[in-house]
Amino acid sequence: MPSVENTAYDPQQVETAAQQYWDATRAFEVDETSDKPKYYCLSMLPYPSGALHMGHVRNYTIGDVISRYKRMTGHNVLQPMGWDAFGLPAENAAIKNNTAPAKWTYANIDHMRSQLKSLGYAIDWSREFATCTPEYYVHEQRMFTRLMRKGLAYRRNAVVNWDPVDQTVLANEQVIDGRGWRSGALVEKREIPQWFLRITDYAQELLDGLDELDGWPDSVKTMQRNWIGRSEGLEIQFDVRDADGAALDPLRVFTTRPDTVMGVSFVSIAGEHPLAQHAAKNNPALAELLAELKQGGVSEAELETQEKRGMDTGLKAIHPISGEQVPIWVANFVLMGYGTGAVMAVPGHDQRDFEFATKYGLPKKQVIALKHPKNDDERTYDPDRWQDWYGDKSREIELVNSAEFDGLDFQGAFEALAERFERKAQGQRRVNYRLRDWGVSRQRYWGCPIPVIYCGQCGAVPVPEEQLPVLLPEDVQFTGTGSPIKADPEWRKCACPECGADAERETDTFDTFMESSWYYARYTSPGAREAVDKRGNYWLPVDQYIGGIEHAILHLMYFRFFHKLLRDARMVDSNEPAKNLLCQGMVIAETFYRQNADGSKDWFNPADVDVVRDERGRITGATLRGDGQPVVIGGTEKMSKSKNNGVDPQAMVAKYGADTVRLFSMFAAPPEQSLEWNEAGVDGMARFLRRLWAMVQKHAAEGSAPVLDVAALSAEQKAIRRKTHETIGKVGDDYGRRHAFNTAIAAVMELLNVLAKFDDAGAQGRAVRQEALQAAVLLLNPITPHACHAMWQLLGHGETLLEDQPFPQVDASALVRDALTLAVQVNGKLRGTIEVAADAAREQIEALAQAEPNTAKFLEGLAIRKVIIVPGKIVNIVAG
Ligand code: ANZ
Ligand code: ZN
């Protein structure tokens, strides 16, 4: 315990003492027996890359501030932590350092755990786990086998990147300019069987659920909506003839624009479409094109931007209304995986069809016009410009050149055509989603083994539950050419669980998004025999989830999907996993470099650079400390290895203490915005803490403060109390409602500035100061808990857990001002000020204002027409 005599603030000593106290008293271990309302505060779990970075510190400090604040306001708070421990970097590191991925991962976890502990987070460490342990992944394997039995997990062929030299499948990020990152070999596309989860069965629910999520940022909900990509349209059937006029199987197209059906001048199909394959059989040029199309990229972005290519198949489609024959073309922008893999082409009104038709000289036809054209220009159809007016959704349109549908608007045409096609069995209404089923197979070693056995007789059989987990061997030689479990025939060999014949295990592992999709639920139920037990319903849904915006789409989609799977397995009751979501901004820092002769750049860490700043704090010059020579100032960027502008949290904690690092990360920016790391700012925070400490110290040295007697206070003492309680009100609101931690800190700073000028050493003066300092310590506790733990003791209390002290409450009576100062204006011009009692009546205020000497002078000879009083501020006398 810090003694009153020891005046200097020593962060290391204070932080060790507080952390020891929290550990010894198991202060942050929680269970479900509390009578307080529960609050589950969850930060996204880190990947154990080797060391914490500032992004982690920011994320976990935000979570910690909210957790401690919630505990102080009477909640039973769960704040857990774990490790997202499978994944590719461990394999890369294993190759580089010649260690097993497991060993590297566990060592990193140990190191990063001690780093996290040095930051003093109020974590229930008894719930910690690493997702690479069998105790964790056994549940994932069990869930998967159950999904297989329900038909929600299935196997089909899908394309992967194949490195022919390393004989391995590459992740997308391992393909650089079309070549393998290690071998430099040209990457090939290969189709291999892979496992998928049927997330598309939940597409509508995942979309509708977003409406419930009031506590999620709109930007994230929009990204999720777009990713799900719901489209309402029609599926329309076209009869097909070959070049000799013989009928083939009809073709179906999906369109969201049936109103343009009379503008169809050809039909486009994907290269993989069965009709394309059929036509290629006796058309070598077409066969060659189809083979080439297979090589190309598969991402949607690539498809959007690539040059349009295609070829006439020679087949004809019969227009379902006009009966006209239109050609069927293969087109490289048609995706086999979306809709039906076939598109009715309307080059008069669709951008891609327009480009395609222009390139190949296919006809374009106008079938849509503006209902109320403003001028001749708008009356004349120009296929180059149709989108200018058609794209504007506020303009009414009508169908033209469309026979009996002429004059209908979009909705009218949609309904009329849907009705007609349905009646004639030529089509039906259809909803499509852009969302694809989730491919969960990875051909990597360091992941959770997919629990499937292949039998020559029985096919793919889920591993029986009593045989789980399928263990991943950890003690392996990892060379980078292929996965150790794929290379090990002993590991693969097993008996078929159904017929007992010799069989083989699946050697693929799960996408690591699997582990991070349900970890939040596991935290609630440590040791449970199933993934979650009934403790899950006590803690879930998560009250506050905090993490990076880079997870706005995939992780958060899978996380929501898994919650629905858990619900449908009757493991949890709620529909959504997290009520509130906060996406913290990036941590950025200045960059410095020198350009080499070959154009490459050497980047220097800000810690090794001396800077000169102007009076506005902007950097105007920079030199490398090593040689004193200038370096180029590269501007602020997200902290990254590539720009060498990362600031090591560990070094900052060692230099300033955890509280200062925490304080700066919360003070420098609101949580959603970018935070620029600069050491001058960190220094400022350290000074502030030292000042507060000294103030507390000095106050405590004067002996214990007498009891506050509110009735006996002077005006000045009352003013201090008012400031104290105004601050309490502001900070509570900033923490609880606005998550504006920066302004909360600023408010406490302001209180201390006022307090610094208050040197009343009398009994009530000291009592008022005691109240103010106690409030400041409790208000700052969520942010700088170690220093506050010590200062609370300096203020005369025993060592205790501040999280169990109630958060300071506003005393409304302290806010009342006895006397108010009002400005007095005559015809809007300031002429003087008056002091009035806070409860003064209107007549009294008017009389005082007119009597104010300077005001009286200006009123001379004038008649008073009206007096306007802005309560607490201004009296304006209108006279003339
Ligand atoms: C005719 C038409 C006319 C279309 C027009 C658009 C504009 P969303 O909203 O994304 O669902 N389409 C359908 N299946 C496709 C596939 N497999 N690959 C590429 N494009 C495909 O888009 C639906 C529209 O995208 C459909 O409506 C179809 O073109 C095209 F003025 O049909 B449309
Ligand atoms: Zn079998």
Coordinates of C-alpha atoms and ligand atoms in Angstrom, one line a residue, residues 229 231 254-257 260 333-346 349-350 352-353 390 432 434, ligand 1:
G229 CA -27.9 -9.2 -51.6
S231 CA -33.1 -9.6 -55.2
F254 CA -33.3 -14.9 -63.7
T255 CA -34.2 -11.2 -64.1
T256 CA -35.0 -8.4 -61.7
R257 CA -36.2 -6.4 -64.7
T260 CA -37.6 -5.0 -70.2
F333 CA -19.6 -11.9 -67.2
V334 CA -22.4 -14.4 -66.5
L335 CA -21.8 -16.3 -63.3
M336 CA -22.8 -20.0 -63.2
G337 CA -23.3 -19.7 -59.4
Y338 CA -25.9 -17.0 -59.4
G339 CA -29.6 -17.3 -60.4
T340 CA -29.7 -19.8 -63.3
G341 CA -26.4 -19.0 -65.0
A342 CA -28.3 -17.5 -67.8
V343 CA -29.4 -13.9 -68.5
M344 CA -32.0 -12.4 -70.9
A345 CA -29.9 -9.7 -72.5
V346 CA -31.4 -6.3 -72.8
H349 CA -31.2 -0.8 -70.9
D350 CA -28.5 -2.9 -69.2
R352 CA -23.1 -5.0 -69.4
D353 CA -25.4 -6.2 -72.1
Y390 CA -33.5 5.5 -66.2
N432 CA -32.3 -14.7 -55.1
R434 CA -26.0 -13.0 -53.5
Ligands
ANZ1 C1 -32.6 -8.3 -67.6 C2 -32.2 -7.0 -67.2 C3 -32.4 -5.8 -67.8 C4 -31.4 -7.1 -66.1 C5 -31.9 -4.6 -67.2 C6 -30.9 -6.0 -65.5 C7 -31.1 -4.8 -66.1 P1 -29.2 -8.6 -59.0 O1 -29.9 -7.4 -58.7 O2 -27.7 -8.6 -58.6 O3 -29.9 -9.8 -58.6 N1 -28.2 -11.7 -64.0 C8 -29.0 -12.6 -63.6 N2 -28.3 -13.8 -63.4 C9 -27.0 -13.5 -63.6 C10 -25.8 -14.2 -63.6 N3 -25.8 -15.5 -63.3 N4 -24.6 -13.6 -63.9 C11 -24.6 -12.3 -64.2 N5 -25.7 -11.5 -64.3 C12 -26.9 -12.1 -64.0 O4 -29.1 -8.7 -60.6 C13 -30.0 -9.4 -61.4 C14 -29.8 -9.0 -62.8 O5 -28.5 -9.5 -63.2 C15 -30.8 -9.8 -63.7 O6 -31.7 -8.9 -64.3 C16 -29.9 -10.2 -64.9 O7 -30.0 -9.1 -65.8 C17 -28.5 -10.3 -64.3 F1 -32.1 -3.5 -67.7 O8 -32.3 -9.2 -66.6 B1 -31.3 -8.6 -65.6

